[in-house]
Amino acid sequence: MAKPIMLLGCTSDAGKSLLAAAACRVLANRGVNVAPFKAQNMSNNAAVTPDGLEIGRAQYLQALAAKVTPDVRMNPVLLKPSADTYSQVIVNGVANAEISAMAWMERKSLLWQHVKNALTSLQSDYDQLVIEGAGSPAEINLRAGDIVNMAVALETQADVYLISDIDRGGSFAHLLGTWACLAPQEQGLIKGFVLNKFRGDPLLLGNAMDWLQEKTGIPTVANIPMYDHRLPEEDAFRGSDTFVKGELNIALVIYPYAANMDEFDPLFHQQGVNVTVIREQQSLSRFDAVILPGSKNSGASMAYLANTGLAQSVIDAAQLGKLVLGICGGLQILGEKLLDPRRLEAGDFDGLGLLPLTTELAQIKSTSQVHFQWQNQPMTGYEIHHGQTQTTGKVSEFLQSNLGWQRENVVGIYLHGAFENAVFMSWFVHQLGQDLPTQDWHQIIDIELDSLAEKFARDGWL
């Protein structure tokens, strides 16, 4: 097996995930049997593997880039924030209540063995690993509990590349400072510095890279331009607060612990559609539709809607006949009640009452990929929810097998990824009085990955 390639960042959002996906596709296109790996991820953007296990959305995308089946070994630990000081811990694809309740620094002894096992297993099945770190390896306060950055680098003796987001400014200070915070044996693993998201004239960099190499002995191996792309982000969220006349305007209501926001990327890129992010109370009457996304804590999200007045805004929009769509946690909020006897989230709460549904949070989470026929066309998506929902009144089945319900202009579904299907996108815009050309999002993602790989092969260092 070749030495693993590891991408570390000076900061969060330095571009590690995107560059890891690019590296995976470049190597896969060269015929290399490659797989991604990230020991521990923190994100409420999750995906479900074919065998029904949860991993971070970034590693799922990187597996697609590598042209291999997404596998829980690629992200053995996933942290999903559901309160200011609490995250649900997913271990090997399954929520672990015992570890979730433990203090941060006490987890390493339990989690590290899972990380090592996943690494060993992947290395036996693949010729090359592309490993992504998390945050920054220079966070001294977190070093004792590290299972994702230098601990993995040392375990695998990977070729490490340190990435800085030059668009933020201060890149050379970030690179030098991060390098200086590492132990000598860790510094010895760094093979190159990478400037990422560069815009402007490269000549303006002058001799800064030579200066940095004189200080550290490490070359700057690439200056990656800012890439425009339609690939999902790990945590960043595409959205604007702009209303565009002449287009279908969708109000996407954002509340605390909103989850799986990447599933709305197809809407953001759909011709003739404008998505406006709504965070504060306002009338929604001018919008064509309102969407309530998933949530890692539906009770806390509902409390936010009530406290800000947005709850009444959504009710008013529904009463005006606007299409209101709730997905997963959004579905639960549209219902009458959510019961939380095990205190998995924020306790019991009353919903908006727009759908005659009652949900109880179960200890075991439902996680599965879903494939079925809808309107005589194939539909795919995935479920991730603790909620078990029952009808309490007259309501129509919208999707099969308790995946969704409809009462007039209000629809709630448990299916994530619905907009990635052209048939669902067509249904959605048709409900709003438009017939727009739609595309299968899965095909678009594959085209985008090849485009990204082509750019990276030109600008990168592999």
GROMACS .gro file of C-alpha atoms in nm:
model
  462
    1MET     CA    1   0.000   0.000   0.000
    2ALA     CA    2   0.116   0.353  -0.079
    3LYS     CA    3   0.168   0.598   0.205
    4PRO     CA    4  -0.160   0.767   0.300
    5ILE     CA    5  -0.205   1.128   0.193
    6MET     CA    6  -0.334   1.344   0.477
    7LEU     CA    7  -0.485   1.692   0.446
    8LEU     CA    8  -0.476   1.912   0.754
    9GLY     CA    9  -0.601   2.269   0.781
   10CYS     CA   10  -0.479   2.572   0.970
   11THR     CA   11  -0.843   2.648   1.044
   12SER     CA   12  -1.186   2.504   0.994
   13ASP     CA   13  -1.326   2.566   0.645
   14ALA     CA   14  -0.977   2.579   0.492
   15GLY     CA   15  -1.105   2.357   0.211
   16LYS     CA   16  -0.983   2.015   0.328
   17SER     CA   17  -1.302   1.831   0.239
   18LEU     CA   18  -1.319   1.963  -0.116
   19LEU     CA   19  -0.951   1.899  -0.184
   20ALA     CA   20  -0.982   1.548  -0.041
   21ALA     CA   21  -1.271   1.480  -0.279
   22ALA     CA   22  -1.063   1.619  -0.567
   23ALA     CA   23  -0.766   1.399  -0.474
   24CYS     CA   24  -0.990   1.092  -0.451
   25ARG     CA   25  -1.132   1.150  -0.800
   26VAL     CA   26  -0.790   1.226  -0.952
   27LEU     CA   27  -0.647   0.903  -0.813
   28ALA     CA   28  -0.956   0.700  -0.906
   29ASN     CA   29  -0.937   0.830  -1.261
   30ARG     CA   30  -0.578   0.707  -1.272
   31GLY     CA   31  -0.694   0.359  -1.178
   32VAL     CA   32  -0.583   0.374  -0.813
   33ASN     CA   33  -0.792   0.175  -0.563
   34VAL     CA   34  -0.843   0.469  -0.326
   35ALA     CA   35  -1.067   0.540  -0.026
   36PRO     CA   36  -1.127   0.847   0.193
   37PHE     CA   37  -1.095   0.852   0.572
   38LYS     CA   38  -1.176   1.096   0.851
   39ALA     CA   39  -1.150   0.958   1.202
   40GLN     CA   40  -1.393   1.202   1.362
   41ASN     CA   41  -1.628   1.447   1.201
   42MET     CA   42  -1.854   1.708   1.362
   43SER     CA   43  -2.149   1.795   1.143
   44ASN     CA   44  -2.525   1.772   1.128
   45ASN     CA   45  -2.493   1.705   0.755
   46ALA     CA   46  -2.493   1.327   0.758
   47ALA     CA   47  -2.552   1.051   0.507
   48VAL     CA   48  -2.654   0.687   0.525
   49THR     CA   49  -2.447   0.406   0.374
   50PRO     CA   50  -2.614   0.125   0.175
   51ASP     CA   51  -2.604  -0.094   0.486
   52GLY     CA   52  -2.793   0.166   0.693
   53LEU     CA   53  -2.509   0.327   0.891
   54GLU     CA   54  -2.446   0.698   0.945
   55ILE     CA   55  -2.136   0.883   0.826
   56GLY     CA   56  -2.049   1.245   0.756
   57ARG     CA   57  -2.178   1.386   0.428
   58ALA     CA   58  -1.822   1.490   0.331
   59GLN     CA   59  -1.690   1.134   0.351
   60TYR     CA   60  -1.993   1.005   0.161
   61LEU     CA   61  -1.912   1.250  -0.120
   62GLN     CA   62  -1.543   1.159  -0.108
   63ALA     CA   63  -1.635   0.791  -0.148
   64LEU     CA   64  -1.837   0.879  -0.457
   65ALA     CA   65  -1.535   1.075  -0.578
   66ALA     CA   66  -1.320   0.765  -0.525
   67LYS     CA   67  -1.578   0.560  -0.717
   68VAL     CA   68  -1.625   0.321  -0.425
   69THR     CA   69  -1.922   0.233  -0.205
   70PRO     CA   70  -1.957   0.466   0.098
   71ASP     CA   71  -1.853   0.271   0.405
   72VAL     CA   72  -1.878   0.347   0.777
   73ARG     CA   73  -1.505   0.271   0.816
   74MET     CA   74  -1.440   0.593   0.625
   75ASN     CA   75  -1.580   0.795   0.919
   76PRO     CA   76  -1.596   0.579   1.233
   77VAL     CA   77  -1.684   0.868   1.468
   78LEU     CA   78  -1.943   1.136   1.389
   79LEU     CA   79  -2.047   1.410   1.632
   80LYS     CA   80  -2.390   1.565   1.574
   81PRO     CA   81  -2.449   1.881   1.784
   82SER     CA   82  -2.796   1.895   1.939
   83ALA     CA   83  -2.736   2.153   2.215
   84ASP     CA   84  -2.478   2.419   2.292
   85THR     CA   85  -2.271   2.179   2.503
   86TYR     CA   86  -2.390   1.839   2.381
   87SER     CA   87  -2.341   1.627   2.070
   88GLN     CA   88  -2.479   1.287   1.988
   89VAL     CA   89  -2.183   1.056   1.924
   90ILE     CA   90  -2.220   0.815   1.632
   91VAL     CA   91  -1.971   0.525   1.658
   92ASN     CA   92  -1.933   0.296   1.360
   93GLY     CA   93  -2.254   0.436   1.218
   94VAL     CA   94  -2.475   0.392   1.527
   95ALA     CA   95  -2.569   0.642   1.800
   96ASN     CA   96  -2.391   0.559   2.127
   97ALA     CA   97  -2.573   0.704   2.429
   98GLU     CA   98  -2.304   0.600   2.679
   99ILE     CA   99  -2.020   0.779   2.501
  100SER     CA  100  -2.245   1.076   2.420
  101ALA     CA  101  -2.289   1.130   2.795
  102MET     CA  102  -1.915   1.123   2.868
  103ALA     CA  103  -1.692   1.428   2.905
  104TRP     CA  104  -1.498   1.517   2.589
  105MET     CA  105  -1.153   1.426   2.717
  106GLU     CA  106  -1.269   1.092   2.861
  107ARG     CA  107  -1.371   0.956   2.520
  108LYS     CA  108  -1.032   0.905   2.361
  109SER     CA  109  -0.955   0.570   2.525
  110LEU     CA  110  -1.282   0.427   2.394
  111LEU     CA  111  -1.288   0.591   2.051
  112TRP     CA  112  -0.925   0.555   1.951
  113GLN     CA  113  -0.949   0.176   1.916
  114HIS     CA  114  -1.243   0.217   1.678
  115VAL     CA  115  -1.036   0.461   1.473
  116LYS     CA  116  -0.740   0.223   1.458
  117ASN     CA  117  -0.960  -0.071   1.364
  118ALA     CA  118  -1.119   0.126   1.080
  119LEU     CA  119  -0.779   0.238   0.955
  120THR     CA  120  -0.635  -0.114   0.962
  121SER     CA  121  -0.935  -0.256   0.782
  122LEU     CA  122  -0.936   0.012   0.511
  123GLN     CA  123  -0.564  -0.025   0.453
  124SER     CA  124  -0.612  -0.397   0.393
  125ASP     CA  125  -0.879  -0.331   0.129
  126TYR     CA  126  -0.741  -0.026  -0.055
  127ASP     CA  127  -0.410   0.070  -0.211
  128GLN     CA  128  -0.429   0.438  -0.112
  129LEU     CA  129  -0.603   0.639   0.158
  130VAL     CA  130  -0.681   1.010   0.139
  131ILE     CA  131  -0.718   1.120   0.501
  132GLU     CA  132  -0.883   1.441   0.615
  133GLY     CA  133  -0.813   1.608   0.948
  134ALA     CA  134  -1.055   1.824   1.148
  135GLY     CA  135  -1.031   2.188   1.246
  136SER     CA  136  -0.666   2.262   1.317
  137PRO     CA  137  -0.391   2.038   1.461
  138ALA     CA  138  -0.261   2.344   1.649
  139GLU     CA  139  -0.550   2.359   1.897
  140ILE     CA  140  -0.331   2.297   2.202
  141ASN     CA  141  -0.628   2.269   2.439
  142LEU     CA  142  -0.761   1.970   2.244
  143ARG     CA  143  -0.437   1.782   2.183
  144ALA     CA  144  -0.480   1.543   2.477
  145GLY     CA  145  -0.804   1.408   2.331
  146ASP     CA  146  -0.694   1.409   1.966
  147ILE     CA  147  -0.808   1.114   1.757
  148VAL     CA  148  -0.836   1.287   1.420
  149ASN     CA  149  -0.530   1.501   1.343
  150MET     CA  150  -0.169   1.430   1.443
  151ALA     CA  151  -0.266   1.111   1.625
  152VAL     CA  152  -0.379   0.966   1.291
  153ALA     CA  153  -0.081   1.116   1.106
  154LEU     CA  154   0.162   0.949   1.346
  155GLU     CA  155  -0.029   0.620   1.344
  156THR     CA  156  -0.019   0.597   0.963
  157GLN     CA  157   0.307   0.788   0.903
  158ALA     CA  158   0.112   0.973   0.635
  159ASP     CA  159   0.245   1.232   0.394
  160VAL     CA  160   0.083   1.541   0.545
  161TYR     CA  161  -0.011   1.858   0.356
  162LEU     CA  162  -0.108   2.164   0.559
  163ILE     CA  163  -0.374   2.382   0.396
  164SER     CA  164  -0.447   2.749   0.456
  165ASP     CA  165  -0.742   2.951   0.327
  166ILE     CA  166  -0.561   3.244   0.169
  167ASP     CA  167  -0.891   3.418   0.095
  168ARG     CA  168  -0.920   3.492   0.468
  169GLY     CA  169  -0.583   3.663   0.479
  170GLY     CA  170  -0.292   3.586   0.710
  171SER     CA  171  -0.208   3.256   0.539
  172PHE     CA  172   0.166   3.264   0.594
  173ALA     CA  173   0.122   3.343   0.963
  174HIS     CA  174  -0.133   3.061   0.986
  175LEU     CA  175   0.102   2.813   0.822
  176LEU     CA  176   0.406   2.916   1.023
  177GLY     CA  177   0.213   2.929   1.350
  178THR     CA  178   0.047   2.592   1.299
  179TRP     CA  179   0.379   2.430   1.209
  180ALA     CA  180   0.543   2.584   1.518
  181CYS     CA  181   0.276   2.436   1.746
  182LEU     CA  182   0.359   2.081   1.637
  183ALA     CA  183   0.609   1.848   1.801
  184PRO     CA  184   0.930   1.778   1.605
  185GLN     CA  185   0.818   1.428   1.501
  186GLU     CA  186   0.491   1.575   1.379
  187GLN     CA  187   0.664   1.854   1.186
  188GLY     CA  188   0.868   1.585   1.014
  189LEU     CA  189   0.555   1.439   0.856
  190ILE     CA  190   0.459   1.760   0.674
  191LYS     CA  191   0.561   1.734   0.310
  192GLY     CA  192   0.418   2.061   0.186
  193PHE     CA  193   0.213   2.371   0.247
  194VAL     CA  194  -0.094   2.446   0.031
  195LEU     CA  195  -0.246   2.787  -0.033
  196ASN     CA  196  -0.615   2.740  -0.108
  197LYS     CA  197  -0.894   2.963  -0.245
  198PHE     CA  198  -0.656   3.208  -0.410
  199ARG     CA  199  -0.799   3.500  -0.607
  200GLY     CA  200  -0.594   3.760  -0.790
  201ASP     CA  201  -0.246   3.784  -0.937
  202PRO     CA  202  -0.004   3.514  -0.810
  203LEU     CA  203   0.283   3.760  -0.860
  204LEU     CA  204   0.154   3.948  -0.556
  205LEU     CA  205   0.277   3.661  -0.339
  206GLY     CA  206   0.633   3.774  -0.410
  207ASN     CA  207   0.895   3.570  -0.226
  208ALA     CA  208   0.667   3.485   0.068
  209MET     CA  209   0.682   3.112  -0.010
  210ASP     CA  210   1.063   3.118  -0.012
  211TRP     CA  211   1.054   3.303   0.321
  212LEU     CA  212   0.825   3.036   0.466
  213GLN     CA  213   1.049   2.756   0.345
  214GLU     CA  214   1.353   2.923   0.501
  215LYS     CA  215   1.170   2.931   0.837
  216THR     CA  216   1.040   2.574   0.824
  217GLY     CA  217   1.229   2.377   0.560
  218ILE     CA  218   0.893   2.292   0.400
  219PRO     CA  219   0.801   2.397   0.044
  220THR     CA  220   0.469   2.544  -0.064
  221VAL     CA  221   0.363   2.280  -0.314
  222ALA     CA  222   0.044   2.434  -0.457
  223ASN     CA  223  -0.153   2.755  -0.489
  224ILE     CA  224  -0.512   2.642  -0.553
  225PRO     CA  225  -0.749   2.897  -0.709
  226MET     CA  226  -1.098   2.960  -0.574
  227TYR     CA  227  -1.309   2.698  -0.750
  228ASP     CA  228  -1.672   2.753  -0.844
  229HIS     CA  229  -1.862   2.427  -0.803
  230ARG     CA  230  -2.200   2.277  -0.720
  231LEU     CA  231  -2.075   2.013  -0.478
  232PRO     CA  232  -2.220   1.999  -0.125
  233GLU     CA  233  -2.030   2.169   0.154
  234GLU     CA  234  -1.947   1.992   0.478
  235ASP     CA  235  -2.094   2.262   0.702
  236ALA     CA  236  -2.114   2.584   0.502
  237PHE     CA  237  -2.457   2.670   0.370
  238ARG     CA  238  -2.552   2.827   0.041
  239GLY     CA  239  -2.831   3.076   0.082
  240SER     CA  240  -2.919   3.440   0.045
  241ASP     CA  241  -3.162   3.688   0.193
  242THR     CA  242  -3.261   3.821  -0.149
  243PHE     CA  243  -3.609   3.801  -0.301
  244VAL     CA  244  -3.598   3.782  -0.682
  245LYS     CA  245  -3.896   3.903  -0.878
  246GLY     CA  246  -3.999   3.685  -1.170
  247GLU     CA  247  -3.870   3.361  -1.017
  248LEU     CA  248  -4.025   3.104  -0.787
  249ASN     CA  249  -3.926   3.228  -0.442
  250ILE     CA  250  -3.889   2.967  -0.171
  251ALA     CA  251  -3.865   3.061   0.197
  252LEU     CA  252  -3.624   2.820   0.369
  253VAL     CA  253  -3.673   2.866   0.743
  254ILE     CA  254  -3.352   2.818   0.940
  255TYR     CA  255  -3.361   2.741   1.312
  256PRO     CA  256  -3.101   2.616   1.563
  257TYR     CA  257  -2.975   2.263   1.495
  258ALA     CA  258  -3.106   2.259   1.137
  259ALA     CA  259  -2.962   1.948   0.975
  260ASN     CA  260  -2.882   1.801   0.633
  261MET     CA  261  -2.895   2.142   0.469
  262ASP     CA  262  -2.693   2.015   0.174
  263GLU     CA  263  -3.006   1.841   0.046
  264PHE     CA  264  -3.133   2.180  -0.073
  265ASP     CA  265  -2.840   2.235  -0.309
  266PRO     CA  266  -3.048   2.115  -0.607
  267LEU     CA  267  -3.301   2.389  -0.529
  268PHE     CA  268  -3.031   2.656  -0.508
  269HIS     CA  269  -2.911   2.559  -0.854
  270GLN     CA  270  -3.251   2.498  -1.013
  271GLN     CA  271  -3.323   2.728  -1.306
  272GLY     CA  272  -3.611   2.966  -1.228
  273VAL     CA  273  -3.599   2.909  -0.852
  274ASN     CA  274  -3.468   3.144  -0.582
  275VAL     CA  275  -3.419   3.022  -0.225
  276THR     CA  276  -3.432   3.286   0.049
  277VAL     CA  277  -3.307   3.202   0.397
  278ILE     CA  278  -3.547   3.309   0.673
  279ARG     CA  279  -3.414   3.341   1.027
  280GLU     CA  280  -3.627   3.619   1.177
  281GLN     CA  281  -4.001   3.683   1.203
  282GLN     CA  282  -4.157   3.827   0.890
  283SER     CA  283  -4.458   3.775   0.669
  284LEU     CA  284  -4.409   3.485   0.430
  285SER     CA  285  -4.708   3.578   0.215
  286ARG     CA  286  -4.500   3.693  -0.082
  287PHE     CA  287  -4.323   3.355  -0.112
  288ASP     CA  288  -4.446   3.074  -0.334
  289ALA     CA  289  -4.355   2.802  -0.084
  290VAL     CA  290  -4.214   2.754   0.266
  291ILE     CA  291  -3.973   2.475   0.367
  292LEU     CA  292  -3.893   2.359   0.720
  293PRO     CA  293  -3.569   2.153   0.710
  294GLY     CA  294  -3.456   1.869   0.930
  295SER     CA  295  -3.335   1.931   1.284
  296LYS     CA  296  -3.110   1.750   1.530
  297ASN     CA  297  -3.329   1.893   1.809
  298SER     CA  298  -3.683   1.947   1.689
  299GLY     CA  299  -3.802   2.074   2.028
  300ALA     CA  300  -3.536   2.345   2.045
  301SER     CA  301  -3.609   2.436   1.683
  302MET     CA  302  -3.983   2.464   1.753
  303ALA     CA  303  -3.913   2.679   2.060
  304TYR     CA  304  -3.711   2.913   1.838
  305LEU     CA  305  -4.000   2.941   1.593
  306ALA     CA  306  -4.241   3.019   1.875
  307ASN     CA  307  -4.012   3.271   2.047
  308THR     CA  308  -3.931   3.461   1.726
  309GLY     CA  309  -4.288   3.466   1.595
  310LEU     CA  310  -4.191   3.259   1.292
  311ALA     CA  311  -4.430   2.985   1.404
  312GLN     CA  312  -4.726   3.214   1.337
  313SER     CA  313  -4.569   3.326   1.009
  314VAL     CA  314  -4.560   2.964   0.887
  315ILE     CA  315  -4.919   2.904   1.001
  316ASP     CA  316  -5.033   3.220   0.825
  317ALA     CA  317  -4.859   3.111   0.503
  318ALA     CA  318  -5.033   2.772   0.517
  319GLN     CA  319  -5.371   2.938   0.573
  320LEU     CA  320  -5.308   3.154   0.266
  321GLY     CA  321  -5.271   2.835   0.061
  322LYS     CA  322  -4.892   2.846   0.023
  323LEU     CA  323  -4.722   2.510  -0.020
  324VAL     CA  324  -4.555   2.424   0.314
  325LEU     CA  325  -4.308   2.134   0.312
  326GLY     CA  326  -4.145   1.991   0.624
  327ILE     CA  327  -3.862   1.740   0.603
  328CYS     CA  328  -3.784   1.504   0.893
  329GLY     CA  329  -3.760   1.737   1.195
  330GLY     CA  330  -3.962   1.984   0.991
  331LEU     CA  331  -4.232   1.718   0.949
  332GLN     CA  332  -4.239   1.667   1.327
  333ILE     CA  333  -4.274   2.043   1.381
  334LEU     CA  334  -4.569   2.055   1.138
  335GLY     CA  335  -4.749   1.795   1.351
  336GLU     CA  336  -4.957   1.838   1.664
  337LYS     CA  337  -4.724   1.696   1.926
  338LEU     CA  338  -4.379   1.549   1.973
  339LEU     CA  339  -4.330   1.325   2.275
  340ASP     CA  340  -3.981   1.275   2.417
  341PRO     CA  341  -4.018   1.041   2.717
  342ARG     CA  342  -3.650   0.944   2.710
  343ARG     CA  343  -3.530   1.307   2.696
  344LEU     CA  344  -3.333   1.242   2.379
  345GLU     CA  345  -3.377   1.606   2.275
  346ALA     CA  346  -3.563   1.894   2.443
  347GLY     CA  347  -3.863   1.713   2.592
  348ASP     CA  348  -4.227   1.715   2.485
  349PHE     CA  349  -4.362   2.003   2.279
  350ASP     CA  350  -4.664   2.113   2.083
  351GLY     CA  351  -4.610   2.150   1.711
  352LEU     CA  352  -4.766   2.388   1.462
  353GLY     CA  353  -5.072   2.167   1.423
  354LEU     CA  354  -5.074   2.188   1.044
  355LEU     CA  355  -5.071   1.810   1.005
  356PRO     CA  356  -5.268   1.563   1.224
  357LEU     CA  357  -4.957   1.376   1.339
  358THR     CA  358  -4.802   1.281   1.672
  359THR     CA  359  -4.439   1.177   1.696
  360GLU     CA  360  -4.258   0.993   1.975
  361LEU     CA  361  -3.880   0.984   1.985
  362ALA     CA  362  -3.756   0.625   2.005
  363GLN     CA  363  -3.423   0.517   2.154
  364ILE     CA  364  -3.317   0.341   1.833
  365LYS     CA  365  -3.264   0.570   1.536
  366SER     CA  366  -3.403   0.480   1.194
  367THR     CA  367  -3.124   0.499   0.936
  368SER     CA  368  -3.165   0.354   0.592
  369GLN     CA  369  -3.134   0.423   0.224
  370VAL     CA  370  -3.469   0.416   0.048
  371HIS     CA  371  -3.551   0.316  -0.311
  372PHE     CA  372  -3.905   0.309  -0.446
  373GLN     CA  373  -4.131   0.408  -0.736
  374TRP     CA  374  -4.315   0.740  -0.716
  375GLN     CA  375  -4.533   0.877  -0.993
  376ASN     CA  376  -4.408   0.586  -1.206
  377GLN     CA  377  -4.046   0.694  -1.172
  378PRO     CA  378  -3.765   0.574  -0.943
  379MET     CA  379  -3.703   0.773  -0.623
  380THR     CA  380  -3.405   0.744  -0.390
  381GLY     CA  381  -3.316   0.906  -0.060
  382TYR     CA  382  -3.240   0.824   0.299
  383GLU     CA  383  -3.391   0.832   0.648
  384ILE     CA  384  -3.219   0.954   0.967
  385HIS     CA  385  -3.461   1.006   1.257
  386HIS     CA  386  -3.552   0.894   1.610
  387GLY     CA  387  -3.914   0.992   1.556
  388GLN     CA  388  -4.191   0.736   1.514
  389THR     CA  389  -4.492   0.917   1.371
  390GLN     CA  390  -4.861   0.823   1.385
  391THR     CA  391  -5.160   0.990   1.222
  392THR     CA  392  -5.427   1.136   1.453
  393GLY     CA  393  -5.678   1.255   1.194
  394LYS     CA  394  -5.767   1.266   0.829
  395VAL     CA  395  -5.451   1.294   0.620
  396SER     CA  396  -5.337   1.150   0.288
  397GLU     CA  397  -5.034   0.929   0.239
  398PHE     CA  398  -4.785   1.127   0.032
  399LEU     CA  399  -4.498   0.880   0.008
  400GLN     CA  400  -4.511   0.508   0.073
  401SER     CA  401  -4.433   0.321   0.395
  402ASN     CA  402  -4.485   0.606   0.642
  403LEU     CA  403  -4.239   0.829   0.459
  404GLY     CA  404  -4.475   1.123   0.415
  405TRP     CA  405  -4.822   1.269   0.461
  406GLN     CA  406  -5.023   1.550   0.304
  407ARG     CA  407  -5.321   1.759   0.402
  408GLU     CA  408  -5.415   1.998   0.123
  409ASN     CA  409  -5.119   2.236   0.075
  410VAL     CA  410  -4.914   2.107   0.374
  411VAL     CA  411  -4.673   1.817   0.317
  412GLY     CA  412  -4.439   1.643   0.559
  413ILE     CA  413  -4.181   1.381   0.460
  414TYR     CA  414  -3.913   1.177   0.635
  415LEU     CA  415  -3.723   1.132   0.310
  416HIS     CA  416  -3.395   1.324   0.291
  417GLY     CA  417  -3.254   1.388  -0.054
  418ALA     CA  418  -3.593   1.420  -0.223
  419PHE     CA  419  -3.486   1.722  -0.431
  420GLU     CA  420  -3.197   1.521  -0.575
  421ASN     CA  421  -3.460   1.332  -0.778
  422ALA     CA  422  -3.580   1.504  -1.095
  423VAL     CA  423  -3.929   1.359  -1.045
  424PHE     CA  424  -3.966   1.526  -0.705
  425MET     CA  425  -3.824   1.855  -0.825
  426SER     CA  426  -4.069   1.849  -1.116
  427TRP     CA  427  -4.358   1.780  -0.878
  428PHE     CA  428  -4.250   2.064  -0.648
  429VAL     CA  429  -4.226   2.336  -0.914
  430HIS     CA  430  -4.545   2.210  -1.080
  431GLN     CA  431  -4.730   2.264  -0.751
  432LEU     CA  432  -4.616   2.625  -0.775
  433GLY     CA  433  -4.754   2.664  -1.123
  434GLN     CA  434  -4.437   2.616  -1.323
  435ASP     CA  435  -4.296   2.350  -1.553
  436LEU     CA  436  -3.919   2.392  -1.543
  437PRO     CA  437  -3.649   2.168  -1.692
  438THR     CA  438  -3.506   1.952  -1.413
  439GLN     CA  439  -3.205   1.720  -1.395
  440ASP     CA  440  -3.102   1.423  -1.189
  441TRP     CA  441  -2.875   1.567  -0.919
  442HIS     CA  442  -2.670   1.248  -0.884
  443GLN     CA  443  -2.552   1.285  -1.244
  444ILE     CA  444  -2.468   1.651  -1.185
  445ILE     CA  445  -2.255   1.560  -0.882
  446ASP     CA  446  -2.055   1.307  -1.083
  447ILE     CA  447  -1.992   1.563  -1.358
  448GLU     CA  448  -1.887   1.818  -1.096
  449LEU     CA  449  -1.642   1.572  -0.941
  450ASP     CA  450  -1.476   1.510  -1.277
  451SER     CA  451  -1.455   1.885  -1.338
  452LEU     CA  452  -1.304   1.937  -0.992
  453ALA     CA  453  -1.050   1.660  -1.054
  454GLU     CA  454  -0.949   1.816  -1.385
  455LYS     CA  455  -0.882   2.149  -1.214
  456PHE     CA  456  -0.699   1.986  -0.925
  457ALA     CA  457  -0.481   1.782  -1.160
  458ARG     CA  458  -0.378   2.113  -1.316
  459ASP     CA  459  -0.332   2.317  -0.996
  460GLY     CA  460  -0.257   2.057  -0.729
  461TRP     CA  461   0.048   1.861  -0.628
  462LEU     CA  462  -0.043   1.496  -0.690
   0.00000   0.00000   0.00000
